[in-house]
PDB file of C-alpha atoms in Angstrom:
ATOM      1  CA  UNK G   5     126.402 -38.182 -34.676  1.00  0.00           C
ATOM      2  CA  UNK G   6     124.882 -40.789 -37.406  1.00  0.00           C
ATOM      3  CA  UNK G   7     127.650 -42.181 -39.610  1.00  0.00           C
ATOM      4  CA  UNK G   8     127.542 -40.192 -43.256  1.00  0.00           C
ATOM      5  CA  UNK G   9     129.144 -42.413 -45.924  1.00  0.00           C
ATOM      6  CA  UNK G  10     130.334 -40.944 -49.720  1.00  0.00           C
ATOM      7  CA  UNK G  11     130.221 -43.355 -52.459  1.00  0.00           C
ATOM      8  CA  UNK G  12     131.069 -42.776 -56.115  1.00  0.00           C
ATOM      9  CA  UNK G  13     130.141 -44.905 -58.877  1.00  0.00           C
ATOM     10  CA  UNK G  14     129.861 -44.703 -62.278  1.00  0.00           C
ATOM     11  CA  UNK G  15     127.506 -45.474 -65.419  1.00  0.00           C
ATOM     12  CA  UNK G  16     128.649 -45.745 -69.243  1.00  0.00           C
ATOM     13  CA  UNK G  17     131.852 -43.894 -67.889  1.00  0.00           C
ATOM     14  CA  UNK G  18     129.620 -41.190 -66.376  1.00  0.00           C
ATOM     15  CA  UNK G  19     130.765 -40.565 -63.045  1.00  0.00           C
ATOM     16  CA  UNK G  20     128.149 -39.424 -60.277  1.00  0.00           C
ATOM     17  CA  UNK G  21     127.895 -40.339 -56.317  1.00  0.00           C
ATOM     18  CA  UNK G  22     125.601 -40.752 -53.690  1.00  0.00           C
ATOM     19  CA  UNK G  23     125.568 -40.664 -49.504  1.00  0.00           C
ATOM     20  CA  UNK G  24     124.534 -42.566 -46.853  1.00  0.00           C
ATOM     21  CA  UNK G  25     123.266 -41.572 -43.753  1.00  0.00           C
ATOM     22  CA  UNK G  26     123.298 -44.144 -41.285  1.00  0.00           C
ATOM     23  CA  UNK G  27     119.816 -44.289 -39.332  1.00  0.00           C
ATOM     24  CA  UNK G  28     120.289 -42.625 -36.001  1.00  0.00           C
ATOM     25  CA  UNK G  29     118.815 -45.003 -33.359  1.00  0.00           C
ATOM     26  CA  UNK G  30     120.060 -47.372 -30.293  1.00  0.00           C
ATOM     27  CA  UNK G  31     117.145 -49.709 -30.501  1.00  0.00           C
ATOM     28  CA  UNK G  32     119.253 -51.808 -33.052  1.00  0.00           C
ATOM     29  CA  UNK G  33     118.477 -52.612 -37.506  1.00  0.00           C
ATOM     30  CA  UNK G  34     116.654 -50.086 -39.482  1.00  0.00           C
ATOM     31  CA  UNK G  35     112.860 -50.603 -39.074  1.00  0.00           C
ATOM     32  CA  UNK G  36     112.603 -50.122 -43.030  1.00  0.00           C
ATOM     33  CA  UNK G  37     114.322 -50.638 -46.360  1.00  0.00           C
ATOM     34  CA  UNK G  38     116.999 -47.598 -47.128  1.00  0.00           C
ATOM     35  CA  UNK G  39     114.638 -44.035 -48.496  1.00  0.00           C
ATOM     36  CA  UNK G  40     116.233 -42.407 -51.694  1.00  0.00           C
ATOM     37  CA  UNK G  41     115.399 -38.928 -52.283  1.00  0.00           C
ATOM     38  CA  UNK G  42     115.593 -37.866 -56.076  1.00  0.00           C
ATOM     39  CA  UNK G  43     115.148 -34.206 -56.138  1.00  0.00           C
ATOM     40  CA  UNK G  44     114.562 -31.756 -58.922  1.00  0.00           C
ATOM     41  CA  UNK G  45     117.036 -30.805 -61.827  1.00  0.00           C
ATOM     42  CA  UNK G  46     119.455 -28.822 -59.669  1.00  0.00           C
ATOM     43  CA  UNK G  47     118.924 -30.204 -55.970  1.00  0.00           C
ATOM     44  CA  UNK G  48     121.917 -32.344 -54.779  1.00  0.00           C
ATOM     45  CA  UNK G  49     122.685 -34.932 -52.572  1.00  0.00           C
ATOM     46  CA  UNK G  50     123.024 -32.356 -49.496  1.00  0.00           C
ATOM     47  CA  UNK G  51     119.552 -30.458 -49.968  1.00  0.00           C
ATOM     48  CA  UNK G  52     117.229 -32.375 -48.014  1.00  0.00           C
ATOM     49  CA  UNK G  53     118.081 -32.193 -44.200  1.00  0.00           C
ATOM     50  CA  UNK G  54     114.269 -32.827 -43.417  1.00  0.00           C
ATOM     51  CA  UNK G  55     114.160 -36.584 -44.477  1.00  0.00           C
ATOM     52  CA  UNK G  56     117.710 -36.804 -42.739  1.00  0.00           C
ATOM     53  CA  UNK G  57     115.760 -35.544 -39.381  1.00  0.00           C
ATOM     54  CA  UNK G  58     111.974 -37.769 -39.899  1.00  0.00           C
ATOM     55  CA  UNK G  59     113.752 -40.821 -41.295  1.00  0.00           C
ATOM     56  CA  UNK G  60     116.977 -41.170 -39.978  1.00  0.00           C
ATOM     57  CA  UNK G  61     116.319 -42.499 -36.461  1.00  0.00           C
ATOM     58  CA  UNK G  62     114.635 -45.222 -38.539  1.00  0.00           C
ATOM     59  CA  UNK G  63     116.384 -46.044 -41.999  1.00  0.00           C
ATOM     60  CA  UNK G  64     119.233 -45.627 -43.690  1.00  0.00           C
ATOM     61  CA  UNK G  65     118.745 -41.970 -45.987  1.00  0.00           C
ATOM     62  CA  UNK G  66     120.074 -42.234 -49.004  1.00  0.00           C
ATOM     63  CA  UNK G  67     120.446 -39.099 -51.205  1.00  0.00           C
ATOM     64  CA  UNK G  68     122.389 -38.053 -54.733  1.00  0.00           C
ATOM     65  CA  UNK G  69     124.411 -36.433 -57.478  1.00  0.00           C
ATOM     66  CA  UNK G  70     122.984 -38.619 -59.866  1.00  0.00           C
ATOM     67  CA  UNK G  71     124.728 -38.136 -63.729  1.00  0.00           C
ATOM     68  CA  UNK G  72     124.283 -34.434 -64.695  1.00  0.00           C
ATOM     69  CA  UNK G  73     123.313 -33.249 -61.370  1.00  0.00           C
ATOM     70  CA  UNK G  74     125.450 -31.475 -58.962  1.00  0.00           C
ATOM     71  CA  UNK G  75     128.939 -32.262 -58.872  1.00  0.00           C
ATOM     72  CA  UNK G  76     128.292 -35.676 -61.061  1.00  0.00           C
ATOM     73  CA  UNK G  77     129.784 -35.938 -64.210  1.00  0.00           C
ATOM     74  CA  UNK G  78     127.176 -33.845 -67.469  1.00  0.00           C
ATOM     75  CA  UNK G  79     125.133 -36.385 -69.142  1.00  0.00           C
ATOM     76  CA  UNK G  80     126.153 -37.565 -72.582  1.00  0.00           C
ATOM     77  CA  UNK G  81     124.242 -36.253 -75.653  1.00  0.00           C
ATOM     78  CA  UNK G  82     120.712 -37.815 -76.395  1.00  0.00           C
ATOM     79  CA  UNK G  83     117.926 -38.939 -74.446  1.00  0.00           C
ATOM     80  CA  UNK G  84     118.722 -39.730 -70.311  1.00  0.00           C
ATOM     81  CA  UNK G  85     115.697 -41.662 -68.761  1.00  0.00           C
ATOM     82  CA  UNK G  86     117.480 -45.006 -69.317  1.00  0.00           C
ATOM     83  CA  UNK G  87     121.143 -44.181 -67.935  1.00  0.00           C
ATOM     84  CA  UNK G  88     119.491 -42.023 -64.627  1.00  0.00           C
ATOM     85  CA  UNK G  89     117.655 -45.736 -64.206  1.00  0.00           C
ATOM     86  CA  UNK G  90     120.482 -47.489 -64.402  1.00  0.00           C
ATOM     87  CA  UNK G  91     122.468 -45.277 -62.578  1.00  0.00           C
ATOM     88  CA  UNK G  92     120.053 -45.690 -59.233  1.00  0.00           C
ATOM     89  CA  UNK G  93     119.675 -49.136 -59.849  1.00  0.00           C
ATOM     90  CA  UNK G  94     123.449 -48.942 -59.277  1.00  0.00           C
ATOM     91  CA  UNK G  95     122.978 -47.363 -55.843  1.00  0.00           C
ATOM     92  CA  UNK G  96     120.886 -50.365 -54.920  1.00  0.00           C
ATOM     93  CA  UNK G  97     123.113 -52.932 -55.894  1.00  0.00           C
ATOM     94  CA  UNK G  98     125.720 -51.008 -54.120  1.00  0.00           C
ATOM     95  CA  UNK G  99     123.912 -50.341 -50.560  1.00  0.00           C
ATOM     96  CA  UNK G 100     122.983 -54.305 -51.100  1.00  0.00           C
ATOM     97  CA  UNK G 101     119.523 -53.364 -50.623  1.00  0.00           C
ATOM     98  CA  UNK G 102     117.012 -55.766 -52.323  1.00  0.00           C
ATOM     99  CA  UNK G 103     114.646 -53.244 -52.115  1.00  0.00           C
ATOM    100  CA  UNK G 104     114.527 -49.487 -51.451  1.00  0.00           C
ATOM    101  CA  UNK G 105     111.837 -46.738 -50.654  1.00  0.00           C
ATOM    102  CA  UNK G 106     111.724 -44.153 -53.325  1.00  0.00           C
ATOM    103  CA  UNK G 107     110.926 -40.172 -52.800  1.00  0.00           C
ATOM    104  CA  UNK G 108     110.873 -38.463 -56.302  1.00  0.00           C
ATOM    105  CA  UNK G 109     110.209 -34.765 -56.078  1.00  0.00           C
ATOM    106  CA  UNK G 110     109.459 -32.680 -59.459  1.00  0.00           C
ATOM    107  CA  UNK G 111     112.204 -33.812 -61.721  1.00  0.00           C
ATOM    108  CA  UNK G 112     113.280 -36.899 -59.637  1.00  0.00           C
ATOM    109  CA  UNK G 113     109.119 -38.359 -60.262  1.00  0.00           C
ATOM    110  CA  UNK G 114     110.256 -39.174 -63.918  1.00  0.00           C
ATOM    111  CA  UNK G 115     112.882 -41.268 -62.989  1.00  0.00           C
ATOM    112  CA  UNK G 116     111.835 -43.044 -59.803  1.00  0.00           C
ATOM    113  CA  UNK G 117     108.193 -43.495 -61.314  1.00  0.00           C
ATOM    114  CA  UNK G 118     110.386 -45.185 -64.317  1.00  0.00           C
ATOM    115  CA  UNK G 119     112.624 -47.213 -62.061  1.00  0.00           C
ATOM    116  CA  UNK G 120     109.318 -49.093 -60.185  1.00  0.00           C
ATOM    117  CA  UNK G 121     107.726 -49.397 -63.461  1.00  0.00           C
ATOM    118  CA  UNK G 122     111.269 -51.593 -64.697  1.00  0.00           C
ATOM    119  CA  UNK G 123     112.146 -52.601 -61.540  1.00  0.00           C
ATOM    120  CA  UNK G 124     109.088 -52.701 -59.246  1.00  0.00           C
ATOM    121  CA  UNK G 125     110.277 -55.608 -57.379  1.00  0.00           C
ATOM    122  CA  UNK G 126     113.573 -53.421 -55.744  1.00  0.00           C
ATOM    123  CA  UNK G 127     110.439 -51.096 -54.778  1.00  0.00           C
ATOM    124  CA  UNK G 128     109.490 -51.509 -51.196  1.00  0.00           C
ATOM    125  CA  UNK G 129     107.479 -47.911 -51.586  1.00  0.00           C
ATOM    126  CA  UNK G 130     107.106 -45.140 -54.073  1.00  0.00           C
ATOM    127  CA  UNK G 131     106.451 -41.349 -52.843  1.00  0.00           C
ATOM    128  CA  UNK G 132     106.098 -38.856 -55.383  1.00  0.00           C
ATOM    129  CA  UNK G 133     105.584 -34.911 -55.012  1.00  0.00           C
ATOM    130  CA  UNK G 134     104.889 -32.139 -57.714  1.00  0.00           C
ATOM    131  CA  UNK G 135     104.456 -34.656 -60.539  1.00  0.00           C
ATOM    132  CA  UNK G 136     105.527 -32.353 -64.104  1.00  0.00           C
ATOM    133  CA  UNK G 137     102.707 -34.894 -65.917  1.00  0.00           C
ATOM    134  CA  UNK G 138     101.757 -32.239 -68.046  1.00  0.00           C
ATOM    135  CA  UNK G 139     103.236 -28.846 -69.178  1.00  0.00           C
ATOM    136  CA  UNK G 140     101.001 -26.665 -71.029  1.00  0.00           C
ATOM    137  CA  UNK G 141     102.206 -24.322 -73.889  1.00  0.00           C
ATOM    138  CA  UNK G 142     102.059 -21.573 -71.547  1.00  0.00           C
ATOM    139  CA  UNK G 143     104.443 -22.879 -69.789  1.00  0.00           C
ATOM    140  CA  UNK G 144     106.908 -23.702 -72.601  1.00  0.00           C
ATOM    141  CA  UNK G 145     106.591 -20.545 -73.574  1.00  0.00           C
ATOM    142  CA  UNK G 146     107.866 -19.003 -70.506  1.00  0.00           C
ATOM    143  CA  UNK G 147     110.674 -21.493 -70.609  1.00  0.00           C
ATOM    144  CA  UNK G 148     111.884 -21.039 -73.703  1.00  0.00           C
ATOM    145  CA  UNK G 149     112.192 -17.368 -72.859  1.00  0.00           C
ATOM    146  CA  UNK G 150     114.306 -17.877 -70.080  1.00  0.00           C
ATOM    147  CA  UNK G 151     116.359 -19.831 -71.749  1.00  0.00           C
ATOM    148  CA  UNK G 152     117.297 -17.465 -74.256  1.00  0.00           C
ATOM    149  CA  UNK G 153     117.806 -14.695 -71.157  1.00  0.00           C
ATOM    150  CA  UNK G 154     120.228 -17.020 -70.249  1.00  0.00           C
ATOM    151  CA  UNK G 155     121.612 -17.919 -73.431  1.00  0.00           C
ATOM    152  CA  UNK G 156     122.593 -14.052 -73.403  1.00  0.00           C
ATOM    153  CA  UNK G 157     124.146 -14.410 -70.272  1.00  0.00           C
ATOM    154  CA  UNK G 158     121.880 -13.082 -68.072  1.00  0.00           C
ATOM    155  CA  UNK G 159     121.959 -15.584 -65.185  1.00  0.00           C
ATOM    156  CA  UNK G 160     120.072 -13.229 -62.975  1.00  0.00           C
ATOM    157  CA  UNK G 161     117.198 -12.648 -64.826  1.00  0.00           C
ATOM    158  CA  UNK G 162     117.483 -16.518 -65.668  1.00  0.00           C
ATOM    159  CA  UNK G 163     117.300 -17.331 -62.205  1.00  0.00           C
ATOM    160  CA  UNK G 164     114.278 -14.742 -61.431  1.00  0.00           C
ATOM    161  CA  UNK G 165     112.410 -15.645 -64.095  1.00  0.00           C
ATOM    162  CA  UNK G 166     113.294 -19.606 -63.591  1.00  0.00           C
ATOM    163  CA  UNK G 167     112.006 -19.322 -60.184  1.00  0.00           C
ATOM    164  CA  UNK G 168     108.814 -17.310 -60.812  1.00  0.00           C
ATOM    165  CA  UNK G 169     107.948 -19.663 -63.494  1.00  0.00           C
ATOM    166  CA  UNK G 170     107.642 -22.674 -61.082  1.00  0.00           C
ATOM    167  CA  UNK G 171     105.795 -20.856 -58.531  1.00  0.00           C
ATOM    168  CA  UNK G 172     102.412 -19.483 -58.128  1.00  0.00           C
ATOM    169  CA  UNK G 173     102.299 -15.876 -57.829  1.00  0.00           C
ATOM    170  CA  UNK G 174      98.443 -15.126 -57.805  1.00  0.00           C
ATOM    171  CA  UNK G 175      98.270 -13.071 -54.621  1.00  0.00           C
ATOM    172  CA  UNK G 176      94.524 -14.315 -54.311  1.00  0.00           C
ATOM    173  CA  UNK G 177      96.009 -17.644 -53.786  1.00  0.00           C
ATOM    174  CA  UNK G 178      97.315 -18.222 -50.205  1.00  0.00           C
ATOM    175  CA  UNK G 179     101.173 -19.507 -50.325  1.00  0.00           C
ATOM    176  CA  UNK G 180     102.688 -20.404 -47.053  1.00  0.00           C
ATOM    177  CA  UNK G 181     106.263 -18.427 -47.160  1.00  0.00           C
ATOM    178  CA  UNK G 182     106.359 -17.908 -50.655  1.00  0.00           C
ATOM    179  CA  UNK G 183     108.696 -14.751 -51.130  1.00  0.00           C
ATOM    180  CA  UNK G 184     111.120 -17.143 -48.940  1.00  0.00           C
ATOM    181  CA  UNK G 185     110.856 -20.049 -51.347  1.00  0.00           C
ATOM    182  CA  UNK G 186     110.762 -17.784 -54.391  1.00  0.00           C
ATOM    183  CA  UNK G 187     114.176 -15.994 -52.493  1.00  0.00           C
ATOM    184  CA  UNK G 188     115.575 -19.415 -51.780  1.00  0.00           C
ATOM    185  CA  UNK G 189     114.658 -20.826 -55.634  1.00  0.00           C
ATOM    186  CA  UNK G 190     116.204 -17.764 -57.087  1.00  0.00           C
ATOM    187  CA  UNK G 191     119.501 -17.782 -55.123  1.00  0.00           C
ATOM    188  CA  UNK G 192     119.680 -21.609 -55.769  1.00  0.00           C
ATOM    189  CA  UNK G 193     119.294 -20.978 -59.431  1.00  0.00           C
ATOM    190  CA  UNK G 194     122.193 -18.416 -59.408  1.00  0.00           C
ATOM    191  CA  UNK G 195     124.337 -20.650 -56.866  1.00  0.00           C
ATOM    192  CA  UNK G 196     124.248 -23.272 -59.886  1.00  0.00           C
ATOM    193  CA  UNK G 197     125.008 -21.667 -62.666  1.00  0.00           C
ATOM    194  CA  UNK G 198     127.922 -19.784 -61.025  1.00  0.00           C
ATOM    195  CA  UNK G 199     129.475 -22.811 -59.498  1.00  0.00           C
ATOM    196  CA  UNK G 200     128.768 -25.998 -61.377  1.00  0.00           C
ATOM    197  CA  UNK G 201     130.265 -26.506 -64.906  1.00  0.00           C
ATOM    198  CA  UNK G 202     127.148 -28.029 -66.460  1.00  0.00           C
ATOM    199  CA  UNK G 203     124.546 -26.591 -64.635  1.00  0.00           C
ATOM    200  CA  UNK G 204     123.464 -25.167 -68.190  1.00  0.00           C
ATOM    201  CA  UNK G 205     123.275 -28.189 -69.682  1.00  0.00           C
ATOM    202  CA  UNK G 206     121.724 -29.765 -67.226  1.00  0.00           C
ATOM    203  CA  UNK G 207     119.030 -27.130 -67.241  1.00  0.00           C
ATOM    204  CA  UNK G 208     118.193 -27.298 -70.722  1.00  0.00           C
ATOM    205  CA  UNK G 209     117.955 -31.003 -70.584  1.00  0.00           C
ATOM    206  CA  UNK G 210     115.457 -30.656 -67.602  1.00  0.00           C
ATOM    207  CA  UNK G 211     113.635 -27.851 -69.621  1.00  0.00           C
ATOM    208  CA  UNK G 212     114.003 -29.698 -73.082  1.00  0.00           C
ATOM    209  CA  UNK G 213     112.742 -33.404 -71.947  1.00  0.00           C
ATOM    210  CA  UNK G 214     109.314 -34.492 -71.684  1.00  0.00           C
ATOM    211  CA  UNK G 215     109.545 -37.227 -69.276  1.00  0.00           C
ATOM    212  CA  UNK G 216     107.180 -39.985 -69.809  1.00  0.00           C
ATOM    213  CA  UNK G 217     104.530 -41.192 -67.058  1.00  0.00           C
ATOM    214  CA  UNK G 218     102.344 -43.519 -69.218  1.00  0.00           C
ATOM    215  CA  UNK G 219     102.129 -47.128 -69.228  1.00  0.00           C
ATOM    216  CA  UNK G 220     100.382 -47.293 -65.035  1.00  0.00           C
ATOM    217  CA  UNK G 221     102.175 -48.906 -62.470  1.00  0.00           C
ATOM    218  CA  UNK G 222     101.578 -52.210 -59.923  1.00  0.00           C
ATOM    219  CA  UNK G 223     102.730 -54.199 -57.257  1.00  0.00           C
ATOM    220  CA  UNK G 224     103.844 -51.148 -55.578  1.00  0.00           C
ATOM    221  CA  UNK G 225     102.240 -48.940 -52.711  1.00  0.00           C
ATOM    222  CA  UNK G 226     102.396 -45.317 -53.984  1.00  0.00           C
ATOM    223  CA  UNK G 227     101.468 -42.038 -52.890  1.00  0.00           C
ATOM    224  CA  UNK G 228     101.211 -38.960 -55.021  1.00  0.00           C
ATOM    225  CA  UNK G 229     101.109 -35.585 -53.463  1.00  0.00           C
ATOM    226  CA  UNK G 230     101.016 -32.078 -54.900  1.00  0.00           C
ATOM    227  CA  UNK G 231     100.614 -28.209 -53.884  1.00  0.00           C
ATOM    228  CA  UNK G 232      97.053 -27.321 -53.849  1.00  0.00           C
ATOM    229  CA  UNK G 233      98.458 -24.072 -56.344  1.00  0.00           C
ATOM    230  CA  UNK G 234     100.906 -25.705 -57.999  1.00  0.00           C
ATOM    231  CA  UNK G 235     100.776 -23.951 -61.990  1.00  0.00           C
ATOM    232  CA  UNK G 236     103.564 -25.972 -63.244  1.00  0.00           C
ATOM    233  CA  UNK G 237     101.262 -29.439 -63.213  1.00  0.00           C
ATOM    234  CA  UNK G 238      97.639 -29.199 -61.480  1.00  0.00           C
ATOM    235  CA  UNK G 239      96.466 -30.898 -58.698  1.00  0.00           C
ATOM    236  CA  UNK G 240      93.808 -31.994 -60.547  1.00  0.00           C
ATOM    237  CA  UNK G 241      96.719 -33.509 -63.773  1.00  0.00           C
ATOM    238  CA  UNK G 242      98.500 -35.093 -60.739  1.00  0.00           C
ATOM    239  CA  UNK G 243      95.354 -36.909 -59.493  1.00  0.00           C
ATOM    240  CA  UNK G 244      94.511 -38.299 -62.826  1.00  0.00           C
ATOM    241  CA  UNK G 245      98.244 -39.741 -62.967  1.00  0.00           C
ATOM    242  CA  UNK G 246      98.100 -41.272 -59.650  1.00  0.00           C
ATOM    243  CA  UNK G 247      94.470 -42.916 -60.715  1.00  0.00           C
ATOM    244  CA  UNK G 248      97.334 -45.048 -63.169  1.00  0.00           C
ATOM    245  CA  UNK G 249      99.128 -46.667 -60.220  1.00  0.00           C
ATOM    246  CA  UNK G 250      97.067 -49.236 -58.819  1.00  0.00           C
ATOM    247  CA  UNK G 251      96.033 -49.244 -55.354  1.00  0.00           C
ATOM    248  CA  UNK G 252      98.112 -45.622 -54.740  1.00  0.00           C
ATOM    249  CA  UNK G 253      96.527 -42.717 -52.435  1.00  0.00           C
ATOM    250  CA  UNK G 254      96.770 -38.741 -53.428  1.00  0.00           C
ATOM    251  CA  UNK G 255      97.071 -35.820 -50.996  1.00  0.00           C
ATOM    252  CA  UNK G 256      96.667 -32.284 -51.885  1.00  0.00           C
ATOM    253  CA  UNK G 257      99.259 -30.409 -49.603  1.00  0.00           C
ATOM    254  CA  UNK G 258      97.418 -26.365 -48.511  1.00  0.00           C
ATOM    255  CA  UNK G 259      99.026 -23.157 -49.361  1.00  0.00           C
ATOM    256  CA  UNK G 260     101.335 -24.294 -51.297  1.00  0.00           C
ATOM    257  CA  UNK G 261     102.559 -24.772 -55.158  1.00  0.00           C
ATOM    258  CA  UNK G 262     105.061 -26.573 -56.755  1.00  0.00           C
ATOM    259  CA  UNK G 263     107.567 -25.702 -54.311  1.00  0.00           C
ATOM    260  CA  UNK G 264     105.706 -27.593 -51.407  1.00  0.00           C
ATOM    261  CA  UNK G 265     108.776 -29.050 -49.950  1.00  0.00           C
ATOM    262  CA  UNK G 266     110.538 -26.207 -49.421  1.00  0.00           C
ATOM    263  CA  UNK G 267     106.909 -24.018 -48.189  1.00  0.00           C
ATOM    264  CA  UNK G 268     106.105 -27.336 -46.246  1.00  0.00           C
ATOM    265  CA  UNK G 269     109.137 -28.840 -45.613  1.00  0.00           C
ATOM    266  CA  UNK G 270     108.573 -30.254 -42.404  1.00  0.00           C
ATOM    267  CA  UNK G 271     104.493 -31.727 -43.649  1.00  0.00           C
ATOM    268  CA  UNK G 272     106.234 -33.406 -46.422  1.00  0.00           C
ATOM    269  CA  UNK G 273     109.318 -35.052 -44.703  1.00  0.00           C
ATOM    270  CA  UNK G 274     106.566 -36.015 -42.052  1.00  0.00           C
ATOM    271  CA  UNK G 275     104.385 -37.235 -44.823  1.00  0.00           C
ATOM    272  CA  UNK G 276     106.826 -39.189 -46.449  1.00  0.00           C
ATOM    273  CA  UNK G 277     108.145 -41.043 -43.275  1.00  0.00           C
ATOM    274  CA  UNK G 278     104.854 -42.127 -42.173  1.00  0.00           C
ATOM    275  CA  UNK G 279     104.105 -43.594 -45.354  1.00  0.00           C
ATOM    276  CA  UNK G 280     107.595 -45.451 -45.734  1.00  0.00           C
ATOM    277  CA  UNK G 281     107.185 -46.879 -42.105  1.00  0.00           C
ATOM    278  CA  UNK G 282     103.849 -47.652 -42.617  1.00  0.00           C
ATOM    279  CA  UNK G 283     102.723 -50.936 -40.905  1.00  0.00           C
ATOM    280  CA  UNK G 284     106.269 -51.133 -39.061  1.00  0.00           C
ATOM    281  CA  UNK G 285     105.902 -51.006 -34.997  1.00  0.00           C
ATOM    282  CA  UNK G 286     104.550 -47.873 -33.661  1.00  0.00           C
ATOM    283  CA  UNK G 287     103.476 -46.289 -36.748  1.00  0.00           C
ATOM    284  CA  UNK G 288     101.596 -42.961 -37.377  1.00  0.00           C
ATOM    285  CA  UNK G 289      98.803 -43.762 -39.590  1.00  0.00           C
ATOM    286  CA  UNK G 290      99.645 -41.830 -43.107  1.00  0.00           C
ATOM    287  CA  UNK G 291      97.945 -38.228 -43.068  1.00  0.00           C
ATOM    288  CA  UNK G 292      99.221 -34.370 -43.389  1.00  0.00           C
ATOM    289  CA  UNK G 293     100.409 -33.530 -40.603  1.00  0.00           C
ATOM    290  CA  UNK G 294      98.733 -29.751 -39.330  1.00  0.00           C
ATOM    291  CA  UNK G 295     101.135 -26.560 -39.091  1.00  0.00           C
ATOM    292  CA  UNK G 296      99.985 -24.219 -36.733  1.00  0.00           C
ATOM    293  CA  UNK G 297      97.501 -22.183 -38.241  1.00  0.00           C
ATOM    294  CA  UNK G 298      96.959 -24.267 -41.665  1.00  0.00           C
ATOM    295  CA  UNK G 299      94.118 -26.362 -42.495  1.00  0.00           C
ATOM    296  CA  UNK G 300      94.650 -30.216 -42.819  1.00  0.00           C
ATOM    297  CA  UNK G 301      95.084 -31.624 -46.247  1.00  0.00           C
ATOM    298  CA  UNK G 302      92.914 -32.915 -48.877  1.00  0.00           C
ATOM    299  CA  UNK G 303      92.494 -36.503 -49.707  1.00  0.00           C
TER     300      UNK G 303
END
């Protein structure tokens, strides 16, 4: 079994940790710098067992509970981006890795996209997935009506209506196992807010903050990928933002929506690894993978 490591650290007195997985392989070093995964509001260091399988017979995986999430200490008052920066440039310094490759998925995009803009040199490669570049009124609305379901403690209907309002529901639109995502998101939802002392918080402050994804980025090899139905930012949104990073390549992922890496969990992990071992010994040239009986992506 690969060696899993615990580490906790801590930023302006926040506590928060992270874990290692040691890449699983007998032919000797890691073929590539260490992959952090930085998930969505809610998703923890132990919620991504797909990049654990695709990239751990070749690099260290690195996932966590950074400040706010999980079982991490709440974030202070006022705004976040610069102490969630700080915080994974942290896990860097720790893991002694001059440079890292960066997954951000949903929530996590804001602040890995921010970390290579500040610190593109500790970038080897930046993946990015369900980009929330732009949230239409709409969508605020919807939000701000959960909120106040849940701010009459209703966590059910919180969690069904959080859940519905980050998927696509247009039965028109073809959605590879979406009444198990939408089961999953719920459930997850529920899971949080029953168990974890400031998953509240932390929810508002996810629903409350517009992240920022101006200013471009260079100097680092990117790729942007999103659902081809994904209503909380469009494909179309997403490609305009990933125009901003120099040199970077965009994928539309089929039937799926903002959820893609649960609905295509194994296309993504497989996505992701190819492009983080891209150009290293024996590597797959960067393309969605097929699932039996789906088309092949969109470039």
């Amino acid at each position: 079994m690969p060696e899993e490591i615990i580490r906790t650290l801590s930023v302006d007195g926040v506590r928060y940790g992270y874990r290692v997985l040691r890449h699983a392989s007998d032919s000797g070093a890691p073929v590539t710098e260490p992959a952090l995964v930085l998930g969505g509001a809610l998703q923890g260091m132990y919620g991504w067992p797909q990049m654990d399988d695709h990239l751990g017979p070749a690099t260290d995986v690195v996932t966590a509970d950074l400040p706010g999430m999980g079982s991490a200490d709440p974030l202070p008052p006022g705004p976040s981006a610069d102490i969630l920066r700080r915080a994974v440039l942290q896990i860097a310094d720790d893991l002694g890795a001059p440079r890292l490759n960066l997954f951000g998925f949903s929530y996590g995009t804001a602040i890995a996209f921010g970390f290579a803009q500040r610190h593109p040199e500790r970038v080897a490669r930046l993946a990015l997935g369900g980009v929330p570049v732009h949230i239409d009124e709409a969508q605020v609305a919807r939000w701000e009506r959960a909120r106040e379901v849940l701010a009459g403690g209703d966590r059910e209907g919180f969690a069904a209506m959080a859940a519905d309002a980050l998927m696509c529901l247009d039965p028109e639109r073809s959605v590879h196992r979406r009444e198990l995502a939408r089961r999953y998101v719920r459930r997850s939802f529920l899971h949080a807010l029953t168990h974890s002392p400031h998953a509240t918080s932390s929810l508002y402050r996810a629903l409350a903050d517009r992240p920022d994804f101006s200013g471009g980025l260079s100097g680092v090899p990117a790729l942007v990928f999103a659902g081809e139905h994904d209503t909380v930012t469009s494909p179309e949104r997403q490609r305009e933002f990933a125009a901003t990073i120099e040199g970077s390549r965009f994928l539309t992922v089929p039937e799926s929506d903002h959820w893609v890496v649960l609905e295509r969990a194994v296309e993504v992990a497989e996505l992701v690894s190819r492009f983080f071992l891209e150009g290293t010994p024996g590597a797959a040239p960067v393309s969605l993978p097929r699932q039996a009986g789906a088309p092949v992506g969109r470039t």
